[in-house]
PDB file of C-alpha atoms in Angstrom:
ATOM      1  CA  UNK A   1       0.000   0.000   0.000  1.00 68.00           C
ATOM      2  CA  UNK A   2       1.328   3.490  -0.886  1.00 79.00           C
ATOM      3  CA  UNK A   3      -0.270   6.085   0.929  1.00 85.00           C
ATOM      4  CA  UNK A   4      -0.061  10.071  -0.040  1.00 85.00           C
ATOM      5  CA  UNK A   5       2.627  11.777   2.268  1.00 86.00           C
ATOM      6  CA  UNK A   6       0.239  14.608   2.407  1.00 89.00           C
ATOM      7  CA  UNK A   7      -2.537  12.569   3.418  1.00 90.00           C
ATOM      8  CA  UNK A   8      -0.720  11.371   6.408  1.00 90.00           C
ATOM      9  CA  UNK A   9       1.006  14.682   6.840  1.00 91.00           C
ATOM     10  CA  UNK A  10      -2.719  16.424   7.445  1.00 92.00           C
ATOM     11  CA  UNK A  11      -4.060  13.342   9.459  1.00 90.00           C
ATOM     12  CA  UNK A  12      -0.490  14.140  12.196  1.00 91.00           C
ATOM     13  CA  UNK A  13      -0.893  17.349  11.993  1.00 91.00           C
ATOM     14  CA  UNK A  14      -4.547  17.582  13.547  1.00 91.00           C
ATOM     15  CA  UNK A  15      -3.827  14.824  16.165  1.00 90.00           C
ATOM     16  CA  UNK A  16      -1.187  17.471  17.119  1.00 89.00           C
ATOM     17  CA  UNK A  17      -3.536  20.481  16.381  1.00 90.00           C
ATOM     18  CA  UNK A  18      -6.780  18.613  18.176  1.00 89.00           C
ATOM     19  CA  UNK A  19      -8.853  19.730  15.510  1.00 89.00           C
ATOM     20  CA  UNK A  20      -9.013  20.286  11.686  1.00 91.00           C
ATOM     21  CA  UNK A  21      -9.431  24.325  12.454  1.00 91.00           C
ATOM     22  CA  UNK A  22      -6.317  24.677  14.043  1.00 91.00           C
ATOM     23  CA  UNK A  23      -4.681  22.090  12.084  1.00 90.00           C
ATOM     24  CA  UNK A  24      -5.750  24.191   9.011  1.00 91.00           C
ATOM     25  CA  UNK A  25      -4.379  26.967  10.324  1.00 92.00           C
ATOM     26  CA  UNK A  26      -1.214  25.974  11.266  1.00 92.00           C
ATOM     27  CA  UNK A  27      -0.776  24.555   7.390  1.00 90.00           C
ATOM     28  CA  UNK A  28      -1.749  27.656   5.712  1.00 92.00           C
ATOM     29  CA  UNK A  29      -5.398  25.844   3.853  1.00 93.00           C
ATOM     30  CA  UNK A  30      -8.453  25.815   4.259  1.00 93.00           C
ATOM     31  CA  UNK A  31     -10.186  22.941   6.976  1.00 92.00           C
ATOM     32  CA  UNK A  32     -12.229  21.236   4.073  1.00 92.00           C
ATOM     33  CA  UNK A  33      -9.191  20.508   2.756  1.00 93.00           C
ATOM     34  CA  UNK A  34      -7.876  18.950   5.589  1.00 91.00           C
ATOM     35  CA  UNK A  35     -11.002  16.979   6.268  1.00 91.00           C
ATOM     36  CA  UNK A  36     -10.959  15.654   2.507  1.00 94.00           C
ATOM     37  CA  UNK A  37      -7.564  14.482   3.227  1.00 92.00           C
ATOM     38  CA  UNK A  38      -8.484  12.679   6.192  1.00 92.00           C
ATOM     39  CA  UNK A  39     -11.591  11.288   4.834  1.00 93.00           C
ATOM     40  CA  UNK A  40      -9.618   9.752   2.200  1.00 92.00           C
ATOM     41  CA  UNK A  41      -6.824   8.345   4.004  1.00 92.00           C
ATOM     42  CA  UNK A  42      -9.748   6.839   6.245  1.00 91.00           C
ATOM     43  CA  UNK A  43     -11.365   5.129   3.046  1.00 92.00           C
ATOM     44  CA  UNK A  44      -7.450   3.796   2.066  1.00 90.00           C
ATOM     45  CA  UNK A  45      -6.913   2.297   5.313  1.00 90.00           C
ATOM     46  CA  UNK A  46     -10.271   1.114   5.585  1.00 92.00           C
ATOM     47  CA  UNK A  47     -11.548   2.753   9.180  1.00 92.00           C
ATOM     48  CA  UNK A  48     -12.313   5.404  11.294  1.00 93.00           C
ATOM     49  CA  UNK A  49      -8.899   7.458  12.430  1.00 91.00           C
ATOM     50  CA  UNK A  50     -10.511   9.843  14.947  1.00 92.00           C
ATOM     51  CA  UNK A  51     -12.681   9.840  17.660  1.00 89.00           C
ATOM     52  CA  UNK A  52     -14.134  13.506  18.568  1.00 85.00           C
ATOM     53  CA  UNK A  53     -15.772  14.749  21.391  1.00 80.00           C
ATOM     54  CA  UNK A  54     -16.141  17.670  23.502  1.00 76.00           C
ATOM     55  CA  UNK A  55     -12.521  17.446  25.021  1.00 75.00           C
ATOM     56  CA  UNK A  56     -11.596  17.299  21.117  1.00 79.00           C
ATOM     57  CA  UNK A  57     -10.071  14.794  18.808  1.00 87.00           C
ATOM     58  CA  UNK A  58      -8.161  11.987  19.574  1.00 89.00           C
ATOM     59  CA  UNK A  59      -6.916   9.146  17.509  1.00 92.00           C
ATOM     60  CA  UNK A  60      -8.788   5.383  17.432  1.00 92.00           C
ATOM     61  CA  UNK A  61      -6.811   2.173  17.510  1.00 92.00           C
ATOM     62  CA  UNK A  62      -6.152   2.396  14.027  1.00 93.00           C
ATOM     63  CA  UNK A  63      -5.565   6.136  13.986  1.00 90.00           C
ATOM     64  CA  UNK A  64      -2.801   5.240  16.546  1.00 92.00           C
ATOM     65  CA  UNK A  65      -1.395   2.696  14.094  1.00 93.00           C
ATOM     66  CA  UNK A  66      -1.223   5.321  11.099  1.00 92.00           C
ATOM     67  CA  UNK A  67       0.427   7.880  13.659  1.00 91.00           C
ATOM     68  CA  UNK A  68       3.310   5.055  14.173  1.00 92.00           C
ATOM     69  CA  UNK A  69       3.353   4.167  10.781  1.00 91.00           C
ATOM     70  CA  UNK A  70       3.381   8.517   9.790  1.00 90.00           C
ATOM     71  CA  UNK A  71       6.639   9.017  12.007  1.00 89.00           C
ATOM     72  CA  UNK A  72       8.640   5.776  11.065  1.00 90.00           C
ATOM     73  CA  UNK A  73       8.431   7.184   7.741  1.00 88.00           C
ATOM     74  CA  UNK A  74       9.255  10.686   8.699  1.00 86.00           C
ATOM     75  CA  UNK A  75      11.977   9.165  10.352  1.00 86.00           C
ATOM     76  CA  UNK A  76      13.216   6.877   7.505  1.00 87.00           C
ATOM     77  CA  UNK A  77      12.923   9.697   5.261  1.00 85.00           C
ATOM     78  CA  UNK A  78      15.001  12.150   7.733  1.00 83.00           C
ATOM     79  CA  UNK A  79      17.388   9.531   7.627  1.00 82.00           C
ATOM     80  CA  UNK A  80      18.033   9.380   4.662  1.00 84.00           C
ATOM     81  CA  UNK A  81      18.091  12.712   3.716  1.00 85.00           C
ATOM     82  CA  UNK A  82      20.977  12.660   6.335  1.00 75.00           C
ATOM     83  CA  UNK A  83      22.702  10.023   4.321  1.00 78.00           C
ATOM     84  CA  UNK A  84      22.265  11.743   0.888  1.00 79.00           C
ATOM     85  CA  UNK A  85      23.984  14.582   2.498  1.00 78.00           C
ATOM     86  CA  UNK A  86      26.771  13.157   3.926  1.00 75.00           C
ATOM     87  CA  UNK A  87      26.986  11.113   0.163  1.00 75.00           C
ATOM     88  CA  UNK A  88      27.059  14.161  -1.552  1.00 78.00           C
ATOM     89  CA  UNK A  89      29.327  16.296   0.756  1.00 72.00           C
ATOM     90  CA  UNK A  90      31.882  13.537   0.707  1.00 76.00           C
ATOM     91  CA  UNK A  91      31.044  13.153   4.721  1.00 76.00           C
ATOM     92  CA  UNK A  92      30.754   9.076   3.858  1.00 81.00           C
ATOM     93  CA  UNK A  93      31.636   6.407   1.129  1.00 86.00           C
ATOM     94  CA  UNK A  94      33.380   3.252  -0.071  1.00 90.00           C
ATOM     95  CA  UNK A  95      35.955   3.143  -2.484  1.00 94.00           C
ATOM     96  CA  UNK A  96      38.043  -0.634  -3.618  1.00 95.00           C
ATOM     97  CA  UNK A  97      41.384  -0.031  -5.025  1.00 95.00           C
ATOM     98  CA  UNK A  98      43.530  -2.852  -6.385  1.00 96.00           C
ATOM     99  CA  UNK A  99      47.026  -1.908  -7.021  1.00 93.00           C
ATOM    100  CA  UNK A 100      50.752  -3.179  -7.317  1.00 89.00           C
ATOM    101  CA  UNK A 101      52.645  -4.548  -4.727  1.00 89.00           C
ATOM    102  CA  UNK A 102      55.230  -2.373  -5.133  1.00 87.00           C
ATOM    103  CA  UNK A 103      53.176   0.929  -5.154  1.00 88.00           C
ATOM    104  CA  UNK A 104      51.760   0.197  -1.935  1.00 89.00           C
ATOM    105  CA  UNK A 105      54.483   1.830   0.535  1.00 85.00           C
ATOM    106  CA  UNK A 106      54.016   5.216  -1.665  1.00 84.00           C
ATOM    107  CA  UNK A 107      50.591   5.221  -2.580  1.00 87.00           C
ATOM    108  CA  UNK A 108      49.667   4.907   1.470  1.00 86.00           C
ATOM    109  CA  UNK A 109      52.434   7.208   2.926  1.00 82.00           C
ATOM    110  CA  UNK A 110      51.113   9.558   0.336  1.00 85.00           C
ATOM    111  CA  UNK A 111      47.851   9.689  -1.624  1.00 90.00           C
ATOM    112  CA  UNK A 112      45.748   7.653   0.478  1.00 92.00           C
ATOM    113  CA  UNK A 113      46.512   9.153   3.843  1.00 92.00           C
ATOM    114  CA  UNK A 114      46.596  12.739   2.541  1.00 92.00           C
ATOM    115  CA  UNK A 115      43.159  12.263   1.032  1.00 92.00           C
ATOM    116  CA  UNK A 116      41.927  10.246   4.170  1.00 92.00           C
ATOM    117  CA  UNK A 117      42.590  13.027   6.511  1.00 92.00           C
ATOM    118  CA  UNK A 118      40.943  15.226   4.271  1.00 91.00           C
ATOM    119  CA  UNK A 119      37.456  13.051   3.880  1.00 91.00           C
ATOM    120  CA  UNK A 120      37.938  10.883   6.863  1.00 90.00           C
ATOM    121  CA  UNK A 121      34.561   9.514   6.363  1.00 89.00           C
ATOM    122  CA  UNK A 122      35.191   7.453   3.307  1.00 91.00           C
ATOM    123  CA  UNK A 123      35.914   3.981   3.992  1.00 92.00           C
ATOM    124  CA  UNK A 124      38.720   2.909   1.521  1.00 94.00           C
ATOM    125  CA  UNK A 125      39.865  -1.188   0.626  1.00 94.00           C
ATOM    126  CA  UNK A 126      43.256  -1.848  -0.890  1.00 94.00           C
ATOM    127  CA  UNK A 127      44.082  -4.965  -2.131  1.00 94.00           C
ATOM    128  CA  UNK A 128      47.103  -6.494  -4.218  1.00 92.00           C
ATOM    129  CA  UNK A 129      47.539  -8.402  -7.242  1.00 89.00           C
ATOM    130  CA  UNK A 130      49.944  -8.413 -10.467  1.00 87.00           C
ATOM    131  CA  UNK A 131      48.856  -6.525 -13.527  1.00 87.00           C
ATOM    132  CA  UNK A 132      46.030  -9.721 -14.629  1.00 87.00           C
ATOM    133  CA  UNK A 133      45.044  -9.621 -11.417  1.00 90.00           C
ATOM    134  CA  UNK A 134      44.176  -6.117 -11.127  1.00 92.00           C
ATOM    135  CA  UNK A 135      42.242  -5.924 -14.760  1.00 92.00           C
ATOM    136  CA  UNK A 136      39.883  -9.061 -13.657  1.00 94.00           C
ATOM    137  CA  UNK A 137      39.137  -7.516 -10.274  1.00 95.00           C
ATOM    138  CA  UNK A 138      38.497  -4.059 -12.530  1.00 95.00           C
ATOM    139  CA  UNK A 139      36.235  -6.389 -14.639  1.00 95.00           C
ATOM    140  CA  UNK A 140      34.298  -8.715 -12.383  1.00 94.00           C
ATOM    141  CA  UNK A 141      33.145  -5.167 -10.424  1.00 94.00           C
ATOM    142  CA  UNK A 142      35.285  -6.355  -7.287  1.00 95.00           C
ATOM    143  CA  UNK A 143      37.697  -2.908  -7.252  1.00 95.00           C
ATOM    144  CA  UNK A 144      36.441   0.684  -8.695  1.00 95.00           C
ATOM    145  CA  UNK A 145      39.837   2.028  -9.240  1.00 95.00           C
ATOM    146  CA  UNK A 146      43.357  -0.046 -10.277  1.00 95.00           C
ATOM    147  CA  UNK A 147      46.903   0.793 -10.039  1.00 93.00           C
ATOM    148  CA  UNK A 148      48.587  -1.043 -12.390  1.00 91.00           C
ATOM    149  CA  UNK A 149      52.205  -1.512 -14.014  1.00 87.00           C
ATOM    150  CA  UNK A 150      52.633  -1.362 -17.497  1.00 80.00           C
ATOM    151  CA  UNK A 151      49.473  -3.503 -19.127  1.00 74.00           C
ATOM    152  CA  UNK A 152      48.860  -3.292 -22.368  1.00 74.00           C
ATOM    153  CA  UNK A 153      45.476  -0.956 -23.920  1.00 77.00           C
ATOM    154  CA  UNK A 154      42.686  -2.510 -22.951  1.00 86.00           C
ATOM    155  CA  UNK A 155      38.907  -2.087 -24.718  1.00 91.00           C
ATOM    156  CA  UNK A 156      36.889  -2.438 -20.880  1.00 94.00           C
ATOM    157  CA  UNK A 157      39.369  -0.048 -19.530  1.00 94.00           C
ATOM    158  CA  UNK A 158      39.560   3.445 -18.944  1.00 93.00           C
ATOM    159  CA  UNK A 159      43.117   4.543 -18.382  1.00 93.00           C
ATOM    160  CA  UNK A 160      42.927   7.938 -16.433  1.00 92.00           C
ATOM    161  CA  UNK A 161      46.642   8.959 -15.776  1.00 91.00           C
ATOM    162  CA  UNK A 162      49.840   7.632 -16.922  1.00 89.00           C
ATOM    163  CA  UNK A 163      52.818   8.516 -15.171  1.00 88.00           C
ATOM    164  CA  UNK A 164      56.915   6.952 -16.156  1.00 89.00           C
ATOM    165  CA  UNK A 165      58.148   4.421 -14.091  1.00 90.00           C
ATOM    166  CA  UNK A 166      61.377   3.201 -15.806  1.00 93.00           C
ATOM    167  CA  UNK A 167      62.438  -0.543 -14.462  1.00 95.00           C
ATOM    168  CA  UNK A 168      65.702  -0.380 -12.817  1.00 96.00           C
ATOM    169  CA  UNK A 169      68.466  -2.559 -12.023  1.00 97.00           C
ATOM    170  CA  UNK A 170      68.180  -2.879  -8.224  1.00 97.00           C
ATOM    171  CA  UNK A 171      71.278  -3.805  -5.578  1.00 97.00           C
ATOM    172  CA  UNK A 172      72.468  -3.409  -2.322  1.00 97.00           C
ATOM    173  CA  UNK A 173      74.914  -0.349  -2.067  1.00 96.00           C
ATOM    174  CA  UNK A 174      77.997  -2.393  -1.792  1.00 93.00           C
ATOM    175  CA  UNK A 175      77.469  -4.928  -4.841  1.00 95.00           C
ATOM    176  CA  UNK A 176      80.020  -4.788  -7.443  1.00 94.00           C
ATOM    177  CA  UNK A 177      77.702  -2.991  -9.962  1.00 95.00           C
ATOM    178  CA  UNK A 178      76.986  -0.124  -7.916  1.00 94.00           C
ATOM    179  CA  UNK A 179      80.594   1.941  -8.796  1.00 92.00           C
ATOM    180  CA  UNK A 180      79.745   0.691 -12.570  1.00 94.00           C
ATOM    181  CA  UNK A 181      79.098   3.513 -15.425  1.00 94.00           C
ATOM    182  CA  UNK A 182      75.528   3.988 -16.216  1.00 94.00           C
ATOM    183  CA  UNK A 183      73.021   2.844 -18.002  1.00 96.00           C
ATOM    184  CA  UNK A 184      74.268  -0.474 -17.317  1.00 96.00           C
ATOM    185  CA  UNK A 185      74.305  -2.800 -20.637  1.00 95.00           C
ATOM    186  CA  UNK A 186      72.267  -5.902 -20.320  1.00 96.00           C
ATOM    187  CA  UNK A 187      74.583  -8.187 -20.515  1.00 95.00           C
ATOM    188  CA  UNK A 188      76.766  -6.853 -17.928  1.00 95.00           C
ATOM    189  CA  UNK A 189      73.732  -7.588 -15.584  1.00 96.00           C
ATOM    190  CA  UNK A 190      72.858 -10.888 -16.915  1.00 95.00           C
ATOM    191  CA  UNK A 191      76.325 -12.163 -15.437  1.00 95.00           C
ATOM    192  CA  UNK A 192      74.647 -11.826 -11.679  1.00 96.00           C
ATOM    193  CA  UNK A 193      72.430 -14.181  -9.877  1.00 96.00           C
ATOM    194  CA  UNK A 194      69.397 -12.375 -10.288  1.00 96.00           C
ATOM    195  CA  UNK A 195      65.839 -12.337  -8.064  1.00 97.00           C
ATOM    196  CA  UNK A 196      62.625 -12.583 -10.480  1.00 95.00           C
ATOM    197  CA  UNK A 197      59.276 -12.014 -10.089  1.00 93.00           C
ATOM    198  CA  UNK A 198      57.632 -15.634 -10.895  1.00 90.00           C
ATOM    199  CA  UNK A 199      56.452 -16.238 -14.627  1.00 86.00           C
ATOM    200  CA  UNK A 200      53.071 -14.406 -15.163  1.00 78.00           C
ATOM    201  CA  UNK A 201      53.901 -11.587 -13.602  1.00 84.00           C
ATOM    202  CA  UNK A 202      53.506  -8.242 -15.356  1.00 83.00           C
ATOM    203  CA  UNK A 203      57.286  -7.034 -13.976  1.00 90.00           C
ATOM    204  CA  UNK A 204      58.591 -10.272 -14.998  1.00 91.00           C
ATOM    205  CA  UNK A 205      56.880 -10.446 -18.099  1.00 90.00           C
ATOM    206  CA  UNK A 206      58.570  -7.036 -18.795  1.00 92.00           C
ATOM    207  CA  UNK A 207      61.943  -8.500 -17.592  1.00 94.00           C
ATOM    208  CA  UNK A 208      61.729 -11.206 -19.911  1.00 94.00           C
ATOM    209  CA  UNK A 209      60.950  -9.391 -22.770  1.00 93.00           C
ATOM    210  CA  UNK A 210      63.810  -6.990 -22.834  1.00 94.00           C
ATOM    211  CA  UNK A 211      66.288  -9.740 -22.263  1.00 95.00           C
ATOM    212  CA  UNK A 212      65.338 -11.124 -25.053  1.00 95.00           C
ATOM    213  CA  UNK A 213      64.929  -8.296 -27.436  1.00 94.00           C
ATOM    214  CA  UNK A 214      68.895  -7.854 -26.384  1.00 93.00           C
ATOM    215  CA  UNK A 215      69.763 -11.195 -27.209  1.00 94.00           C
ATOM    216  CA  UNK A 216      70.668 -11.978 -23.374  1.00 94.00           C
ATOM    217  CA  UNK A 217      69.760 -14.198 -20.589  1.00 94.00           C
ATOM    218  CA  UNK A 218      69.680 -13.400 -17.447  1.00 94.00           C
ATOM    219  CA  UNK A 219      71.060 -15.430 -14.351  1.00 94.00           C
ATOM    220  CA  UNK A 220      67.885 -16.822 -12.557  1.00 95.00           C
ATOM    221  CA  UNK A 221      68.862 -17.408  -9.312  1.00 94.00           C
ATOM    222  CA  UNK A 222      65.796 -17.123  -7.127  1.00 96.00           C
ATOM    223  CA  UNK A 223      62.115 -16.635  -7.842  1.00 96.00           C
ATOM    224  CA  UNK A 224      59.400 -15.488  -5.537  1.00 94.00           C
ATOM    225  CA  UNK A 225      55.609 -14.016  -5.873  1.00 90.00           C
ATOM    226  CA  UNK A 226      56.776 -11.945  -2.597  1.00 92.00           C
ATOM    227  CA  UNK A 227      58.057  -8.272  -2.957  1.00 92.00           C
ATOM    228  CA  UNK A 228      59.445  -8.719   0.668  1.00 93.00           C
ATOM    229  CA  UNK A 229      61.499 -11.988  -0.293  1.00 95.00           C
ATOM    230  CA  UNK A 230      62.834  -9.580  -3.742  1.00 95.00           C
ATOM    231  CA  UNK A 231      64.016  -6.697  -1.051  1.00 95.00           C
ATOM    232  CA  UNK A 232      65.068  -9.308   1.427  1.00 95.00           C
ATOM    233  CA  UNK A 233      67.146 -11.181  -1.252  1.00 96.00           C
ATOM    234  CA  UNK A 234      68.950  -7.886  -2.659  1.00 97.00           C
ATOM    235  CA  UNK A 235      69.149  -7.064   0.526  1.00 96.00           C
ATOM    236  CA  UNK A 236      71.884  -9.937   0.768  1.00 94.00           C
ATOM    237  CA  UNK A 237      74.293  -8.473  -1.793  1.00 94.00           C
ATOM    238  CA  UNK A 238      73.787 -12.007  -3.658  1.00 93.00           C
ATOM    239  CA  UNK A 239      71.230 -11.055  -5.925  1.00 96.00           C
ATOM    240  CA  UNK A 240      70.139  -8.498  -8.121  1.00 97.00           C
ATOM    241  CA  UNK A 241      66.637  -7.479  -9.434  1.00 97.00           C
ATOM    242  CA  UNK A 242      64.677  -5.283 -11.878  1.00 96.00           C
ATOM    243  CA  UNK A 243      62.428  -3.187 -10.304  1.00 95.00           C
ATOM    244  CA  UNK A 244      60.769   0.370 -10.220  1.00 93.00           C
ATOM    245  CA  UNK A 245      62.436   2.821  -8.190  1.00 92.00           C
ATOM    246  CA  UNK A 246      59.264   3.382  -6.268  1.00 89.00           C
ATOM    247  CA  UNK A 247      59.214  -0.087  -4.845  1.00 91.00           C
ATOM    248  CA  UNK A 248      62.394  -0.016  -2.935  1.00 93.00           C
ATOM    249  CA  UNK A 249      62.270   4.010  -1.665  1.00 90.00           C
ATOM    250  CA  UNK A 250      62.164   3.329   1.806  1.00 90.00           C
ATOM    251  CA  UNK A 251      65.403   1.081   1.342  1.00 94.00           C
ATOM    252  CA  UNK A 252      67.456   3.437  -1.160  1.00 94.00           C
ATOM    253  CA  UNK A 253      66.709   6.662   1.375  1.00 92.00           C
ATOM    254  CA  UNK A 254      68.393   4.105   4.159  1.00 94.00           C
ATOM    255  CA  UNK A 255      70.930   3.794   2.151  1.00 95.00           C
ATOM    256  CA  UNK A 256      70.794  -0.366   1.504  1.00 96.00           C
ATOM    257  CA  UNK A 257      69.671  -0.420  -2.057  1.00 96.00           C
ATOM    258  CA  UNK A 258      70.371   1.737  -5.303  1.00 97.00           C
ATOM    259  CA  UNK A 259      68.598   2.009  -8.407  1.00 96.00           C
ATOM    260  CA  UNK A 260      70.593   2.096 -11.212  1.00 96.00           C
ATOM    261  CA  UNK A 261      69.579   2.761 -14.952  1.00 96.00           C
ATOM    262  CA  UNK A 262      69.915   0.372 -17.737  1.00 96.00           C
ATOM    263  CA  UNK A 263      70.473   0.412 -21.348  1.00 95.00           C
ATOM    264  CA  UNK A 264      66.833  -0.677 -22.512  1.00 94.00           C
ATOM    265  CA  UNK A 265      64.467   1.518 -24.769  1.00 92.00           C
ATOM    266  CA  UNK A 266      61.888  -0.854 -23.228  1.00 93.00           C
ATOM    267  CA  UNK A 267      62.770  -0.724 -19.529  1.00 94.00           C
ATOM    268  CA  UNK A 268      63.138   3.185 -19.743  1.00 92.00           C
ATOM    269  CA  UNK A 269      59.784   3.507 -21.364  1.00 91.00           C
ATOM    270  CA  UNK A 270      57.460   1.497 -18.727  1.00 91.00           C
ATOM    271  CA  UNK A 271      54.957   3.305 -16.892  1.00 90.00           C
ATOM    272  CA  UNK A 272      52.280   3.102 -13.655  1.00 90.00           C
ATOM    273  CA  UNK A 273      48.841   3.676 -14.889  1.00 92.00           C
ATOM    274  CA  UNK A 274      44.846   4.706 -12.776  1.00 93.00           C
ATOM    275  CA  UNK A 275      42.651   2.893 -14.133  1.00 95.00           C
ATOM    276  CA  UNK A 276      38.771   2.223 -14.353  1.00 95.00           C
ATOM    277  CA  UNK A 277      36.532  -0.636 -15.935  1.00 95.00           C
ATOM    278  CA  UNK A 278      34.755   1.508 -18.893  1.00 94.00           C
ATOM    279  CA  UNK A 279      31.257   2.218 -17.950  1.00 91.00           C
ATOM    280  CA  UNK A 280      31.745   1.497 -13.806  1.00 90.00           C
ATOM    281  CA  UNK A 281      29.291   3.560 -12.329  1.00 88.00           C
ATOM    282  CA  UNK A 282      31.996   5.482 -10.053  1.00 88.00           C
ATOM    283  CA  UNK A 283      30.773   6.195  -6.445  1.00 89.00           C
ATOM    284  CA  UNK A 284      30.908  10.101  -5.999  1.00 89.00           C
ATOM    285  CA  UNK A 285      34.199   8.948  -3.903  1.00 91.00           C
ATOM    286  CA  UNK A 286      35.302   7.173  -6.231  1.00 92.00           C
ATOM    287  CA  UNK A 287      35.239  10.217  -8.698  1.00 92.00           C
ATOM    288  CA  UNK A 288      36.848  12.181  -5.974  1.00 92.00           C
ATOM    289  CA  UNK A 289      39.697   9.857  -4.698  1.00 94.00           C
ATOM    290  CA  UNK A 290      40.725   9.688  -9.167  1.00 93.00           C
ATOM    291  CA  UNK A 291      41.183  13.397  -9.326  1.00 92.00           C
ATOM    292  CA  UNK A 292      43.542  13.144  -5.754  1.00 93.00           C
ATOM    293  CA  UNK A 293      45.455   9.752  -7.441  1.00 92.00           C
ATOM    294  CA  UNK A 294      46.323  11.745 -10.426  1.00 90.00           C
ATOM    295  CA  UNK A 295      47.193  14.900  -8.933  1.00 88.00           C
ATOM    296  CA  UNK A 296      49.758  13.046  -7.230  1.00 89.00           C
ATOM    297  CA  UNK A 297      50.940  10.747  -9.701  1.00 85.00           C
ATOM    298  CA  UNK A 298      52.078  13.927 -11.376  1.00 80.00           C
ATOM    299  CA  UNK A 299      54.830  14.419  -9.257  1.00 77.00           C
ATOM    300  CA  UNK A 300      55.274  10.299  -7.814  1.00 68.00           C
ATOM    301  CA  UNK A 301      58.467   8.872  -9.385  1.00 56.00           C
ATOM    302  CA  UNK A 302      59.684   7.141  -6.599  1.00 46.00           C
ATOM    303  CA  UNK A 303      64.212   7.763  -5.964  1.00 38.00           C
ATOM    304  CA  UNK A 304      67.388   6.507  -7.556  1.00 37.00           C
ATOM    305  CA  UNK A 305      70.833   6.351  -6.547  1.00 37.00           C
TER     306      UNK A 305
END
């Protein structure tokens, strides 16, 4: 059943008033109109809503039902009126992100916890994955926004900002390579034990690539899906990796890892990219938190040596 508001409105307003005069009054029409009202809302329900008598009206049984049913709805509709506004003023909000591993140290120190202390109302989720990852989360609806490395165009995506990440030869400050002239050739690194990212990764699908295009192959000494076992394992001075600067800033401002360029059209040409399913019906945070992420990937490049 669907009952007028102002049907309901009138019929509260002269249980409040204790008769149609005053009720009429206080609305600003005239009391037949109230009385229609009333009648009507009596003939939806299906009974009598008010009792009168010389002390003035009062509601029946039923009219005492309608009066609950009146200010639940009132209530529901103050509610979410309240929710609308906090929507629309940014006040509240979800927003999934799925991004790389190795932009997560950044993207929280920076991005995420300038624009949470600036709409600490919106609720955000961050979760993981490698590049195929991230475009099936994108496209099964699970994430609204993705942070992605490299990737390759994409007809269900909408890619928002681009920003250069080159890949870097990564090693702990005293490894042999470190006093070497840069960009370092290929081959030289190939010689070292290197850490990869395991097959099917978008890094080491990147990594592979390039080797190849130069004709080289690279030492293979460890493989991991981990970017802590990658850091811990440079860490070491045994092994040597290819990564974006960005992933290892903490450790090259400490001083235990440099990033060092290498001779690869390919490696100095890959880039981070924001990304959204095409079509996603984007939350009004969602919208919001897009415009922060690519004000800031503007100026993110992460260090080097």
């Amino acid at each position: 059943m669907r009952i007028a508001l102002q049907r309901l409105s009138y019929f509260e307003a002269t249980v409040e008033a204790g008769s149609i005069r005053t009720a009429a009054c206080r609305l600003g029409v005239a009391a037949s109109a109230v009385g229609r009202q009333i009648s009507l809302l009596e003939a939806e329900v299906g009974g009598a809503l008010l009792d009168r008598s010389r002390a003035g009206i009062t509601p029946t049984e039923l009219g005492l039902l309608v009066m609950e049913y009146s200010r639940r709805l009132a209530a529901l509709d103050r509610d979410f009126q309240n929710q609308l506004s906090s929507y629309q003023n940014l006040e509240s909000g979800k927003v999934k992100l799925c991004v790389g591993e190795g932009f997560v140290s950044s993207l929280i120190a920076d991005a995420l916890n300038s624009f949470s202390q600036r709409y600490a109302g919106i609720a955000l989720e961050l979760d993981t994955g490698s590049t195929g990852e991230i475009i099936n989360k994108l496209l099964e609806n699970e994430a609204h926004i993705g942070f992605m490395y490299q990737g390759d165009a994409h007809p269900e995506l909408h890619f928002w900002y681009t920003s250069p990440h080159p890949l870097m030869a990564i090693m702990a400050t005293g490894h042999v390579m470190a006093e070497l002239p840069t960009p370092l050739s290929l081959s030289v690194v190939a010689q070292h034990p290197m850490v990869m990212w395991r097959k099917g990764h978008g890094v080491r699908h990147l990594v592979d690539d390039g080797f190849r295009i130069a004709g080289v192959r690279p030492t293979v000494g460890l493989e991991t899906n981990s970017l802590s076992v990658l850091k811990h394992a440079v860490l070491t001075g045994q092994h040597v990796t290819m990564l974006p600067a960005c992933s290892v800033a903490a450790e090259i401002a400490e001083g235990g890892l440099v990033a060092l360029p290498v001779d690869s059209q390919m490696f100095s040409r890959a880039h981070a990219h924001l990304v959204t399913r095409v079509g996603r019906q984007m939350p009004r945070a969602g919208l919001e938190l897009l415009r922060h992420l690519g004000r800031w990937m503007r100026t993110f490049r992460g260090a080097s040596r």
